[in-house]
Amino acid sequence: MVRNVWVAVAALAGGLLCGMPARAAEPRLTAALGDTVVKLIDVGPKVTRVVVDESTVFEDRESTLVSFVNAYTVQGRWMALLQTDTGAKDCPTRFRVLDLGAPKPSLSLPFGSCSDAAQVSTADNALTVSMPVPKDGGTAAWTYRDGRVARTR
């Protein structure tokens, strides 16, 4: 009876106790940006890992979905725009910039007007993300430059 309990525990733990390798979560998205590989891996419900060249840069535990919007080059540096869907009625969408141009990849703080209609431009060594402001009908913009994101409009 005790032996059967240990076999069940080993199977639940990914098979490590009975000599089988644990299965890692498969990437939902894999993108090659220059010499760098970016992966989005769904580890569990509401848990997504952002992995760059096999190193975890960020683990999102709040969003229902993290998506890859597009990749851009700014002065020879790769940057990826990621969209996080929160599922909240008051602000369902936010964005983050994944900067691959530094010696260590980094992810910006979340930003946005809660709209998913982002327009991206690159100029003057910066990435600018503009989108409508749902509450007042205007347009807002955030600019990512030198590792920081700031509202510019």
mmCIF file of C-alpha atoms in Angstrom:
data_model
loop_
_atom_site.group_PDB
_atom_site.id
_atom_site.type_symbol
_atom_site.label_atom_id
_atom_site.label_comp_id
_atom_site.label_asym_id
_atom_site.label_seq_id
_atom_site.Cartn_x
_atom_site.Cartn_y
_atom_site.Cartn_z
ATOM 1 C CA MET A 1 0.000 0.000 0.000
ATOM 2 C CA VAL A 2 2.786 2.494 0.911
ATOM 3 C CA ARG A 3 4.657 1.612 -2.271
ATOM 4 C CA ASN A 4 1.625 2.610 -4.394
ATOM 5 C CA VAL A 5 1.432 5.976 -2.624
ATOM 6 C CA TRP A 6 5.076 6.719 -3.506
ATOM 7 C CA VAL A 7 4.503 5.745 -7.131
ATOM 8 C CA ALA A 8 1.534 8.133 -7.296
ATOM 9 C CA VAL A 9 3.560 10.945 -5.696
ATOM 10 C CA ALA A 10 6.402 10.353 -8.164
ATOM 11 C CA ALA A 11 4.009 10.528 -11.104
ATOM 12 C CA LEU A 12 2.503 13.771 -9.802
ATOM 13 C CA ALA A 13 5.957 15.273 -9.279
ATOM 14 C CA GLY A 14 6.816 14.870 -12.950
ATOM 15 C CA GLY A 15 8.245 11.399 -12.655
ATOM 16 C CA LEU A 16 11.502 12.442 -10.991
ATOM 17 C CA LEU A 17 11.366 9.784 -8.263
ATOM 18 C CA CYS A 18 10.968 6.947 -10.746
ATOM 19 C CA GLY A 19 13.740 8.131 -13.072
ATOM 20 C CA MET A 20 11.652 9.900 -15.722
ATOM 21 C CA PRO A 21 12.614 13.483 -16.619
ATOM 22 C CA ALA A 22 10.149 16.230 -15.702
ATOM 23 C CA ARG A 23 8.416 17.817 -18.684
ATOM 24 C CA ALA A 24 8.964 21.545 -19.077
ATOM 25 C CA ALA A 25 6.136 23.714 -20.325
ATOM 26 C CA GLU A 26 6.240 24.163 -24.093
ATOM 27 C CA PRO A 27 6.627 27.721 -25.432
ATOM 28 C CA ARG A 28 3.455 29.277 -26.832
ATOM 29 C CA LEU A 29 5.625 31.595 -28.921
ATOM 30 C CA THR A 30 9.252 31.471 -30.008
ATOM 31 C CA ALA A 31 10.728 34.416 -31.934
ATOM 32 C CA ALA A 32 14.261 34.945 -33.181
ATOM 33 C CA LEU A 33 15.218 38.627 -33.042
ATOM 34 C CA GLY A 34 18.698 38.956 -34.454
ATOM 35 C CA ASP A 35 20.871 36.523 -32.514
ATOM 36 C CA THR A 36 18.419 36.442 -29.585
ATOM 37 C CA VAL A 37 15.571 33.982 -29.003
ATOM 38 C CA VAL A 38 12.487 35.180 -27.094
ATOM 39 C CA LYS A 39 9.920 32.723 -25.745
ATOM 40 C CA LEU A 40 6.538 33.158 -24.093
ATOM 41 C CA ILE A 41 5.831 30.114 -21.942
ATOM 42 C CA ASP A 42 2.492 29.518 -20.219
ATOM 43 C CA VAL A 43 3.502 27.861 -16.971
ATOM 44 C CA GLY A 44 -0.009 27.704 -15.531
ATOM 45 C CA PRO A 45 -3.268 29.614 -15.372
ATOM 46 C CA LYS A 46 -2.398 33.330 -15.255
ATOM 47 C CA VAL A 47 1.349 32.568 -15.183
ATOM 48 C CA THR A 48 3.443 33.428 -18.259
ATOM 49 C CA ARG A 49 7.241 33.468 -18.408
ATOM 50 C CA VAL A 50 9.150 35.766 -20.732
ATOM 51 C CA VAL A 51 12.394 33.945 -21.528
ATOM 52 C CA VAL A 52 15.339 35.386 -23.457
ATOM 53 C CA ASP A 53 18.053 32.941 -24.526
ATOM 54 C CA GLU A 54 16.993 30.413 -21.867
ATOM 55 C CA SER A 55 16.986 33.001 -19.010
ATOM 56 C CA THR A 56 13.724 34.142 -17.449
ATOM 57 C CA VAL A 57 13.425 37.935 -17.723
ATOM 58 C CA PHE A 58 9.937 38.221 -16.238
ATOM 59 C CA GLU A 59 7.162 36.038 -14.855
ATOM 60 C CA ASP A 60 3.698 37.586 -15.163
ATOM 61 C CA ARG A 61 1.285 36.308 -12.528
ATOM 62 C CA GLU A 62 -1.483 38.864 -13.010
ATOM 63 C CA SER A 63 -2.506 38.824 -16.670
ATOM 64 C CA THR A 64 -4.800 36.349 -18.348
ATOM 65 C CA LEU A 65 -2.637 36.495 -21.495
ATOM 66 C CA VAL A 66 0.733 37.941 -22.524
ATOM 67 C CA SER A 67 1.078 38.450 -26.290
ATOM 68 C CA PHE A 68 3.865 39.406 -28.653
ATOM 69 C CA VAL A 69 2.721 42.455 -30.682
ATOM 70 C CA ASN A 70 5.764 43.089 -32.874
ATOM 71 C CA ALA A 71 9.533 43.628 -32.860
ATOM 72 C CA TYR A 72 11.345 46.840 -33.776
ATOM 73 C CA THR A 73 14.920 47.990 -34.198
ATOM 74 C CA VAL A 74 15.932 51.321 -32.716
ATOM 75 C CA GLN A 75 19.506 52.386 -33.500
ATOM 76 C CA GLY A 76 20.439 48.739 -34.082
ATOM 77 C CA ARG A 77 18.816 47.536 -30.822
ATOM 78 C CA TRP A 78 16.000 45.000 -30.900
ATOM 79 C CA MET A 79 12.882 45.799 -28.878
ATOM 80 C CA ALA A 80 9.667 43.811 -28.642
ATOM 81 C CA LEU A 81 6.280 45.206 -27.687
ATOM 82 C CA LEU A 82 4.306 42.879 -25.432
ATOM 83 C CA GLN A 83 0.600 43.208 -24.664
ATOM 84 C CA THR A 84 -0.823 42.011 -21.357
ATOM 85 C CA ASP A 85 -4.532 41.320 -21.131
ATOM 86 C CA THR A 86 -5.792 41.639 -17.576
ATOM 87 C CA GLY A 87 -9.400 40.614 -18.074
ATOM 88 C CA ALA A 88 -10.482 43.620 -15.969
ATOM 89 C CA LYS A 89 -13.441 45.646 -17.239
ATOM 90 C CA ASP A 90 -11.950 49.021 -16.281
ATOM 91 C CA CYS A 91 -8.528 48.449 -17.911
ATOM 92 C CA PRO A 92 -8.289 45.242 -19.942
ATOM 93 C CA THR A 93 -4.990 45.901 -21.731
ATOM 94 C CA ARG A 94 -1.512 47.192 -20.855
ATOM 95 C CA PHE A 95 1.808 47.102 -22.716
ATOM 96 C CA ARG A 96 5.495 46.517 -21.892
ATOM 97 C CA VAL A 97 8.681 46.975 -23.916
ATOM 98 C CA LEU A 98 11.200 44.129 -23.883
ATOM 99 C CA ASP A 99 14.605 45.720 -24.573
ATOM 100 C CA LEU A 100 17.099 43.245 -25.994
ATOM 101 C CA GLY A 101 19.813 45.792 -26.804
ATOM 102 C CA ALA A 102 21.381 46.093 -23.369
ATOM 103 C CA PRO A 103 23.938 43.603 -22.014
ATOM 104 C CA LYS A 104 21.083 42.173 -19.913
ATOM 105 C CA PRO A 105 17.561 42.118 -21.431
ATOM 106 C CA SER A 106 15.020 44.185 -19.498
ATOM 107 C CA LEU A 107 11.273 44.704 -19.429
ATOM 108 C CA SER A 108 9.642 48.099 -18.913
ATOM 109 C CA LEU A 109 6.961 48.857 -16.397
ATOM 110 C CA PRO A 110 3.411 48.416 -17.724
ATOM 111 C CA PHE A 111 1.879 51.386 -19.543
ATOM 112 C CA GLY A 112 -1.055 52.339 -21.740
ATOM 113 C CA SER A 113 -4.496 53.919 -21.809
ATOM 114 C CA CYS A 114 -6.215 50.526 -21.449
ATOM 115 C CA SER A 115 -6.875 50.427 -25.221
ATOM 116 C CA ASP A 116 -5.535 47.599 -27.356
ATOM 117 C CA ALA A 117 -5.296 49.811 -30.487
ATOM 118 C CA ALA A 118 -1.586 50.659 -30.296
ATOM 119 C CA GLN A 119 0.311 52.502 -33.027
ATOM 120 C CA VAL A 120 4.122 52.293 -32.860
ATOM 121 C CA SER A 121 6.754 54.623 -34.268
ATOM 122 C CA THR A 122 10.525 54.733 -33.917
ATOM 123 C CA ALA A 123 12.588 57.925 -34.096
ATOM 124 C CA ASP A 124 15.342 59.740 -32.197
ATOM 125 C CA ASN A 125 16.635 56.564 -30.508
ATOM 126 C CA ALA A 126 13.188 55.877 -28.975
ATOM 127 C CA LEU A 127 10.121 53.688 -29.411
ATOM 128 C CA THR A 128 6.800 55.541 -29.070
ATOM 129 C CA VAL A 129 3.481 53.773 -28.535
ATOM 130 C CA SER A 130 0.326 55.826 -29.157
ATOM 131 C CA MET A 131 -3.257 54.775 -28.549
ATOM 132 C CA PRO A 132 -6.710 56.248 -28.022
ATOM 133 C CA VAL A 133 -7.877 57.186 -24.551
ATOM 134 C CA PRO A 134 -11.248 55.439 -24.207
ATOM 135 C CA LYS A 135 -12.643 57.832 -21.589
ATOM 136 C CA ASP A 136 -12.105 61.154 -23.389
ATOM 137 C CA GLY A 137 -11.625 60.222 -27.039
ATOM 138 C CA GLY A 138 -8.143 61.771 -27.232
ATOM 139 C CA THR A 139 -4.809 60.122 -27.919
ATOM 140 C CA ALA A 140 -2.065 59.286 -25.437
ATOM 141 C CA ALA A 141 1.543 58.290 -26.101
ATOM 142 C CA TRP A 142 4.344 56.647 -24.145
ATOM 143 C CA THR A 143 7.979 56.781 -25.194
ATOM 144 C CA TYR A 144 10.599 54.176 -24.286
ATOM 145 C CA ARG A 145 14.134 55.549 -24.284
ATOM 146 C CA ASP A 146 17.301 54.546 -22.412
ATOM 147 C CA GLY A 147 15.566 51.841 -20.393
ATOM 148 C CA ARG A 148 12.626 53.982 -19.225
ATOM 149 C CA VAL A 149 9.088 54.526 -20.353
ATOM 150 C CA ALA A 150 7.398 57.916 -19.869
ATOM 151 C CA ARG A 151 4.109 59.393 -20.966
ATOM 152 C CA THR A 152 4.803 61.964 -23.650
ATOM 153 C CA ARG A 153 1.280 62.952 -24.671
#
